[in-house]
Short mmCIF file of N, CA, C and O in Angstrom, two decimals:
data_model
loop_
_atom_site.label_atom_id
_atom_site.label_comp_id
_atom_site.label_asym_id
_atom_site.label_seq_id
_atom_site.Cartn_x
_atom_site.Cartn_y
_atom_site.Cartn_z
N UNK R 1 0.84 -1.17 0.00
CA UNK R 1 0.00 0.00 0.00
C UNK R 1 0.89 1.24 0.00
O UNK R 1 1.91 1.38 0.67
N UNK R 2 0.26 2.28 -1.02
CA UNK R 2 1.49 3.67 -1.01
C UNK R 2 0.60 4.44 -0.09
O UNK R 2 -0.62 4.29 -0.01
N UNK R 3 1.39 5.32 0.64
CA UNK R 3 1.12 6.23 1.19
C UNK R 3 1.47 8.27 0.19
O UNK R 3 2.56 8.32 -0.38
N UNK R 4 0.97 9.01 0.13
CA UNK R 4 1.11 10.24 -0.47
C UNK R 4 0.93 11.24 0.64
O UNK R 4 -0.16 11.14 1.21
N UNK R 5 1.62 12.04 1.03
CA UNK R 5 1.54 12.85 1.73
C UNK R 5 0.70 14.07 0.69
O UNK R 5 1.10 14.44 -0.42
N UNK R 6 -0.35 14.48 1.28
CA UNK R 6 -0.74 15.86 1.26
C UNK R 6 -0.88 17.11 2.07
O UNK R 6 -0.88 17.20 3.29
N UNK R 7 -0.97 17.92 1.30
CA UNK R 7 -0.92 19.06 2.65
C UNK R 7 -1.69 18.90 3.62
O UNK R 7 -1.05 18.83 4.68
N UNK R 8 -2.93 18.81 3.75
CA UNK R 8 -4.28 18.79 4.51
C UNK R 8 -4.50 17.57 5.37
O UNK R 8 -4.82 17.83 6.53
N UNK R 9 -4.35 15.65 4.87
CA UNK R 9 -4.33 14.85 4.80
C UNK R 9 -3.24 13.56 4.46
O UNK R 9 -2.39 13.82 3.61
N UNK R 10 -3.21 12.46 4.93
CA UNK R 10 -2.59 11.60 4.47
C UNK R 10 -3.56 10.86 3.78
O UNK R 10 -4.61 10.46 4.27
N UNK R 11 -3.09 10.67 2.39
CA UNK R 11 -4.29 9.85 1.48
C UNK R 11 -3.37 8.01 1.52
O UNK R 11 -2.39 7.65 0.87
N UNK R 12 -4.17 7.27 2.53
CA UNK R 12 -3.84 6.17 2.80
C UNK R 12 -3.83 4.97 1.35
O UNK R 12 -4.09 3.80 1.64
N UNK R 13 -3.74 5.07 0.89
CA UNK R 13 -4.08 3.91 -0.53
C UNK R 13 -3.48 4.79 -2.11
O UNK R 13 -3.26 5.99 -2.30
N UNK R 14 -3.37 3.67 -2.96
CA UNK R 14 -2.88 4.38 -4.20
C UNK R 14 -4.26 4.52 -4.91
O UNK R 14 -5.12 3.65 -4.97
N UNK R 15 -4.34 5.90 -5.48
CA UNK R 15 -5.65 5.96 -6.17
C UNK R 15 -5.39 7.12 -7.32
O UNK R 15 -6.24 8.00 -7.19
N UNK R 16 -4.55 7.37 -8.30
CA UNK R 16 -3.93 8.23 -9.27
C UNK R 16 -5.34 9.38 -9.46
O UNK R 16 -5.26 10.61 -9.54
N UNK R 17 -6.35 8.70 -9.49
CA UNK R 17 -7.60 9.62 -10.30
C UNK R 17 -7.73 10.42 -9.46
O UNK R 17 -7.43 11.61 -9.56
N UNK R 18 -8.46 9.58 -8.00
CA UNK R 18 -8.46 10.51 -6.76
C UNK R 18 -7.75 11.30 -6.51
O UNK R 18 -8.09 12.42 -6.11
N UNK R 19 -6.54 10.90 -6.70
CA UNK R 19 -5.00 11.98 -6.09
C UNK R 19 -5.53 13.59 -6.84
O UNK R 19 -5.70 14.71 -6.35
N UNK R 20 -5.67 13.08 -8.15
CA UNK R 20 -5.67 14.14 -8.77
C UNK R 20 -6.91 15.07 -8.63
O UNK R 20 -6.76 16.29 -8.53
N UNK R 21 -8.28 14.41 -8.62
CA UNK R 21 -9.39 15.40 -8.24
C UNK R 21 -9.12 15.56 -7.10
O UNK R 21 -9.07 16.79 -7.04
N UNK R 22 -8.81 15.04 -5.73
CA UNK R 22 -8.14 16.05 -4.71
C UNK R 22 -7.26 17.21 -4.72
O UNK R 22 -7.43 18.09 -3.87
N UNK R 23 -6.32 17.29 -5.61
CA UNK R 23 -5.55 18.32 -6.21
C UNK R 23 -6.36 19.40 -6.94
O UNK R 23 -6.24 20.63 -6.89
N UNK R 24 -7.18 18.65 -7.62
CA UNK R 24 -7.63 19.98 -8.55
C UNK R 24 -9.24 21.06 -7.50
O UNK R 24 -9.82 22.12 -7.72
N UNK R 25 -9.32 20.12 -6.53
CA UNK R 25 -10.00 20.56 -5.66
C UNK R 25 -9.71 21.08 -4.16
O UNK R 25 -10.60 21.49 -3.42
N UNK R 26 -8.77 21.04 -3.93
CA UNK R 26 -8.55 21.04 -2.58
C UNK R 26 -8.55 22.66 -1.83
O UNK R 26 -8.07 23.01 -0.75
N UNK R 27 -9.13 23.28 -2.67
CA UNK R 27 -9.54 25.11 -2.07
C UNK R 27 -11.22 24.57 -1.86
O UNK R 27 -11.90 25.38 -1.24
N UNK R 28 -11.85 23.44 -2.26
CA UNK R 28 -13.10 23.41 -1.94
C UNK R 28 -12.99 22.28 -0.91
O UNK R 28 -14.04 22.13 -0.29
N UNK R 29 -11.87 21.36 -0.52
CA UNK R 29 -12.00 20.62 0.63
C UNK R 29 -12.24 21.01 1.70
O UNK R 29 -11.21 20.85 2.36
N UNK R 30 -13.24 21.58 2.50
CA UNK R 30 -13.58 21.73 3.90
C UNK R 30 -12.95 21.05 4.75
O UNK R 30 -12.39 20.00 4.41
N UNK R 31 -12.90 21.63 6.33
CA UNK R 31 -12.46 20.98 7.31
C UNK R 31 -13.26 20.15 7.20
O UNK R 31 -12.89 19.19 6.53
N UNK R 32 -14.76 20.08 7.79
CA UNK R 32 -15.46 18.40 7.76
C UNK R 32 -15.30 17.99 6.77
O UNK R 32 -14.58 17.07 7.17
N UNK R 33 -15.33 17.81 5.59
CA UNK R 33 -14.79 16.83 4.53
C UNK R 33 -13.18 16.34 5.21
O UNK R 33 -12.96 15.15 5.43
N UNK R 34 -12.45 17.11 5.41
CA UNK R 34 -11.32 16.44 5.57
C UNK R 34 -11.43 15.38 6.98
O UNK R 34 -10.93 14.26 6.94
N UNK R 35 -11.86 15.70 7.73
CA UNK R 35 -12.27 15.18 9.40
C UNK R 35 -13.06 14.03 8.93
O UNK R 35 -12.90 13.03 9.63
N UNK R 36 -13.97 13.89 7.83
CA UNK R 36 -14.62 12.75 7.55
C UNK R 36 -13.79 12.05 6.87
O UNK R 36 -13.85 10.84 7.10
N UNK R 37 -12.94 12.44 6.02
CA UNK R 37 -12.03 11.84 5.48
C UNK R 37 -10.88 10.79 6.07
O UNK R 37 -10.49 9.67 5.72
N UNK R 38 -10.51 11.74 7.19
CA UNK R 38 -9.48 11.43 8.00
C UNK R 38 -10.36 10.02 8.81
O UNK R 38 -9.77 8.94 8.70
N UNK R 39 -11.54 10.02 9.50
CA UNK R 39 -12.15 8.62 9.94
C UNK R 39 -11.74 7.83 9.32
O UNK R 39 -10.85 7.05 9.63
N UNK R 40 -12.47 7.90 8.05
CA UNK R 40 -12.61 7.05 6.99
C UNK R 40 -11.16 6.17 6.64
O UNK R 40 -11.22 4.94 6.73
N UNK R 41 -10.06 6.71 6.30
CA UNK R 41 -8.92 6.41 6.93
C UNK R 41 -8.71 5.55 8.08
O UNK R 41 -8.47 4.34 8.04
N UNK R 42 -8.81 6.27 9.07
CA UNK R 42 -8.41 6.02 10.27
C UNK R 42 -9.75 4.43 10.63
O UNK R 42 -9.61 3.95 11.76
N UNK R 43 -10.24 4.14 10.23
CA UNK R 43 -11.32 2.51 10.56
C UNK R 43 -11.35 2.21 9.86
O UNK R 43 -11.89 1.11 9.97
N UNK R 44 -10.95 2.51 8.29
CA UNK R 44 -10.66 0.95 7.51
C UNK R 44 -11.65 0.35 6.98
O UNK R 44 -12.44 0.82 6.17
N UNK R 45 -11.62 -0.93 7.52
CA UNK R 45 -12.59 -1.53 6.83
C UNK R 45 -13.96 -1.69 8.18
O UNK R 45 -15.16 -1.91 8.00
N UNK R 46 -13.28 -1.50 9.32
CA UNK R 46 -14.51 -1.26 10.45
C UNK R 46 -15.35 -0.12 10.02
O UNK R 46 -16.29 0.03 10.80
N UNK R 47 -15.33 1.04 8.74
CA UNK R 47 -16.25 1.95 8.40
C UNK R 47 -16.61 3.07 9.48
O UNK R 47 -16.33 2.74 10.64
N UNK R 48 -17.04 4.04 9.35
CA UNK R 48 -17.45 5.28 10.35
C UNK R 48 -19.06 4.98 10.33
O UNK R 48 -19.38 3.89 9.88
N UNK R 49 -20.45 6.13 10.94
CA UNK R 49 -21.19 6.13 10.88
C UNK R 49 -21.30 7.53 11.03
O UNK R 49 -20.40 8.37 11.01
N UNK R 50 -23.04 7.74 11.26
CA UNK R 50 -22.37 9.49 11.92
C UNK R 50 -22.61 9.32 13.44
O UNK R 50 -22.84 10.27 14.20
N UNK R 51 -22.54 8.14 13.77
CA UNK R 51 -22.19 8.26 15.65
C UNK R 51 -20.87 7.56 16.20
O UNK R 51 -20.54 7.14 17.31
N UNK R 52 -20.21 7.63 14.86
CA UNK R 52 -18.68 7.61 15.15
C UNK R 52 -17.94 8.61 15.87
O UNK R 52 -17.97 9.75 15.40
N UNK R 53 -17.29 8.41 16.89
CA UNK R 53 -16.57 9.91 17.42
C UNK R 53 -15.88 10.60 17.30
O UNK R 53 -15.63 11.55 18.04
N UNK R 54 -15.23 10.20 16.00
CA UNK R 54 -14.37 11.44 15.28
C UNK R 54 -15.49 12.60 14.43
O UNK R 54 -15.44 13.78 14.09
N UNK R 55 -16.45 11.54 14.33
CA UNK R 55 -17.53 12.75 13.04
C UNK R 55 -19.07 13.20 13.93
O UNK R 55 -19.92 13.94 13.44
N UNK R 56 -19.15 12.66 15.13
CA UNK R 56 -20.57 12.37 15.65
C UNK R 56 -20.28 14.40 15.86
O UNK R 56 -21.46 14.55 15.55
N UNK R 57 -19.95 15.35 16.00
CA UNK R 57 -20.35 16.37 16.17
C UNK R 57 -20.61 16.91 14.56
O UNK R 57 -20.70 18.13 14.45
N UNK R 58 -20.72 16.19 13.45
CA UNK R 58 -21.01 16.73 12.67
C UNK R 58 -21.96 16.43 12.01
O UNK R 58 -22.20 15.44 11.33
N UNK R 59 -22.65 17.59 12.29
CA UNK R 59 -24.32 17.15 12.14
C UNK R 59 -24.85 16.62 10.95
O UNK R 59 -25.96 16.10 11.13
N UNK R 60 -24.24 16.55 9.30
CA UNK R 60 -24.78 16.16 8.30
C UNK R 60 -23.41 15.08 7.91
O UNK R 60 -22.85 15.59 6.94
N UNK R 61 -23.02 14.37 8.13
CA UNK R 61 -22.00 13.20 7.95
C UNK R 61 -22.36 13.04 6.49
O UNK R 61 -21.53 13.13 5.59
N UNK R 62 -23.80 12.78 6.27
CA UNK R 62 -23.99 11.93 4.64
C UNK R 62 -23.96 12.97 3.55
O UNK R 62 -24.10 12.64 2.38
N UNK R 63 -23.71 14.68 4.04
CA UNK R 63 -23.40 15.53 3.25
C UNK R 63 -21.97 15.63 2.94
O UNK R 63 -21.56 15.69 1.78
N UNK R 64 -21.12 15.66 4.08
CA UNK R 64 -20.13 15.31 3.50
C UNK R 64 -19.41 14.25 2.49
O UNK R 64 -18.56 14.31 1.60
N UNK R 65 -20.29 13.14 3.18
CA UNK R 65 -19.43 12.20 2.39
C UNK R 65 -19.76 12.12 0.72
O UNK R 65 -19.08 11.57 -0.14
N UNK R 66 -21.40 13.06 0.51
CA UNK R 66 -21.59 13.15 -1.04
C UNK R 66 -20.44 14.53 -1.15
O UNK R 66 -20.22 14.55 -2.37
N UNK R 67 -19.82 15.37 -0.70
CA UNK R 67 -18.97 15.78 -0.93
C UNK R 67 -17.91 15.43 -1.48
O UNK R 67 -17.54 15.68 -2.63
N UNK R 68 -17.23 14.66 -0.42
CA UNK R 68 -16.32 13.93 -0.74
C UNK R 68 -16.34 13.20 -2.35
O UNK R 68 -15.51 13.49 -3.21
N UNK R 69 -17.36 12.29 -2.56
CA UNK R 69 -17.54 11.68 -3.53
C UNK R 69 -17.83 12.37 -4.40
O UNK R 69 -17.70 11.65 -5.39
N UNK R 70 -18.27 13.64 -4.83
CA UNK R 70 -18.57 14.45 -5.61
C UNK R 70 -16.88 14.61 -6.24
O UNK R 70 -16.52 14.39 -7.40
N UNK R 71 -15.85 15.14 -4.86
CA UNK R 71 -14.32 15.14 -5.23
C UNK R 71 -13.19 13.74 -6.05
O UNK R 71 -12.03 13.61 -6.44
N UNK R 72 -14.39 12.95 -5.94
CA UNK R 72 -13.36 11.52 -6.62
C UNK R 72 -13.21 10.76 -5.65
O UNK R 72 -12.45 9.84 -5.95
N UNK R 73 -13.67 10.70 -4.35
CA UNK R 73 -13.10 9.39 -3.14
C UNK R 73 -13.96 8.63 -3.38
O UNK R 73 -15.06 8.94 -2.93
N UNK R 74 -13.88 7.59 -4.02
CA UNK R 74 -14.22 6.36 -3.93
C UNK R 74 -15.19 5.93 -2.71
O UNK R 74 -14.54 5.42 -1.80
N UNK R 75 -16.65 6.00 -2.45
CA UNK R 75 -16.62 5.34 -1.00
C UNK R 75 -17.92 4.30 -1.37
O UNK R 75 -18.69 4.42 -2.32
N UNK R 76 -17.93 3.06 -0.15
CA UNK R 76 -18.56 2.44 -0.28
C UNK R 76 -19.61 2.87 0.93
O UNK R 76 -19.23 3.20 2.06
N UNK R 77 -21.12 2.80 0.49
CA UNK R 77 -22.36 3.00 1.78
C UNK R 77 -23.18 2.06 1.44
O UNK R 77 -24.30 2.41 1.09
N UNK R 78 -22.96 1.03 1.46
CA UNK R 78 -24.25 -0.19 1.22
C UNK R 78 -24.34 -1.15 2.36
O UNK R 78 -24.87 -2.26 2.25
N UNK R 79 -23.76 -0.67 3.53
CA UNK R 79 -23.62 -1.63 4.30
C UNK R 79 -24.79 -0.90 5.54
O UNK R 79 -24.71 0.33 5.48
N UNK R 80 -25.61 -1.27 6.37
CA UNK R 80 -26.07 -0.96 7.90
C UNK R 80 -25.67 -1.44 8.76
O UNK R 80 -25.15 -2.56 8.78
N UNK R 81 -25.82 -0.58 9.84
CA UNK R 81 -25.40 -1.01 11.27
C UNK R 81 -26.08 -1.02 12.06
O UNK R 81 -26.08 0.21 12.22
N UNK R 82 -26.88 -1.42 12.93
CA UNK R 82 -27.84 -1.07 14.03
C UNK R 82 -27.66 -1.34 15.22
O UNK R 82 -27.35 -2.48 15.58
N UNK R 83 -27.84 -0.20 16.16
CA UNK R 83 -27.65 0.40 17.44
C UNK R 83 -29.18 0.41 17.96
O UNK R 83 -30.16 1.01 17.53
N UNK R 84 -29.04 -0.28 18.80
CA UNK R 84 -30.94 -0.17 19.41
C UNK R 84 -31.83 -0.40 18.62
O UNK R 84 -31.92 -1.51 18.09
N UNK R 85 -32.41 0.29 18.45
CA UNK R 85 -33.65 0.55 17.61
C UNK R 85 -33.27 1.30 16.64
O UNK R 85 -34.18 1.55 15.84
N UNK R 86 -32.48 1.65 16.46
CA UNK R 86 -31.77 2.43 15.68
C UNK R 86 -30.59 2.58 14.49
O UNK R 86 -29.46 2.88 14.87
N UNK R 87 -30.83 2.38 13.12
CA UNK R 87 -30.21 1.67 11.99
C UNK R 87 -29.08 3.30 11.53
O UNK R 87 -29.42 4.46 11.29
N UNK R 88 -27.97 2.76 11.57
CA UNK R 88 -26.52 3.97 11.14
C UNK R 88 -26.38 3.17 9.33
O UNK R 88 -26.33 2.04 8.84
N UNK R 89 -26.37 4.52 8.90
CA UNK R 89 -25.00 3.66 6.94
C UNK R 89 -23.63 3.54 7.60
O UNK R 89 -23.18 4.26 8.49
N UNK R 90 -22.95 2.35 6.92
CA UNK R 90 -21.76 2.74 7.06
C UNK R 90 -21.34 3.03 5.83
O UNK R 90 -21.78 2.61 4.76
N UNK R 91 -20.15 4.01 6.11
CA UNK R 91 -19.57 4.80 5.31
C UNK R 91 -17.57 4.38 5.33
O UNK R 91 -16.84 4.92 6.16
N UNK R 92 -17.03 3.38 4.31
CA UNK R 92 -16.16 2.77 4.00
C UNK R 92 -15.39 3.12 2.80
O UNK R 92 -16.12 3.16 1.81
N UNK R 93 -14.11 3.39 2.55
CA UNK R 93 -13.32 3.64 1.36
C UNK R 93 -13.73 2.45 0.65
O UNK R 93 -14.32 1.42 0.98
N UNK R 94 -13.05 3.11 -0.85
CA UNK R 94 -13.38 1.25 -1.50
C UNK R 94 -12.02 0.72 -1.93
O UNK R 94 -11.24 1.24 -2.74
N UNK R 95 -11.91 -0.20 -1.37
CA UNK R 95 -10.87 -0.99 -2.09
C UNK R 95 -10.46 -1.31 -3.07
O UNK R 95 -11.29 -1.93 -3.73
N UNK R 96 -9.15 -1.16 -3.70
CA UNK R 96 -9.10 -1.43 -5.29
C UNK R 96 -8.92 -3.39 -5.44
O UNK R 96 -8.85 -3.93 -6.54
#
């Protein structure tokens, strides 16, 4: 697995396309995009939700992450999780 240092982020995985719409975007990367980003990263294949505690203060999680994906990150949301009575998306990079 390559690692790329960016200014903002460490982009964990090789992804040439991504690299580059991150580049050609990154005056529109927001802090929460990047903070969601950075989860997303940071759990892998365990996935975030939005009552994950790196992102749970951010009140629209599934806006960002169409953000994100709007920028080229790859993500996978087809998976649920349920907490109580209560059903979370998870929100997962995708693997090449």
């Amino acid at each position: 697995m390559m690692t790329t240092q960016l200014d903002i982020f460490v982009h964990a995985h090789e992804r040439p396309c991504t690299q580059a719409h991150l580049d050609e975007n990154r005056k529109r990367f927001g802090r929460q995009c990047q903070q969601v980003y950075d989860a997303l990263v940071k759990y892998g294949s365990e996935g975030i939700t939005s009552e994950t505690i790196d992102v749970k203060w951010i009140k629209r999680v599934a806006s960002r992450i169409d953000d994100l994906k709007r920028l080229g990150v790859q993500i996978d949301n087809t998976e649920w999780r349920k907490v109580g009575d209560t059903k979370f998306r998870v929100y997962k990079l995708k693997q090449n």
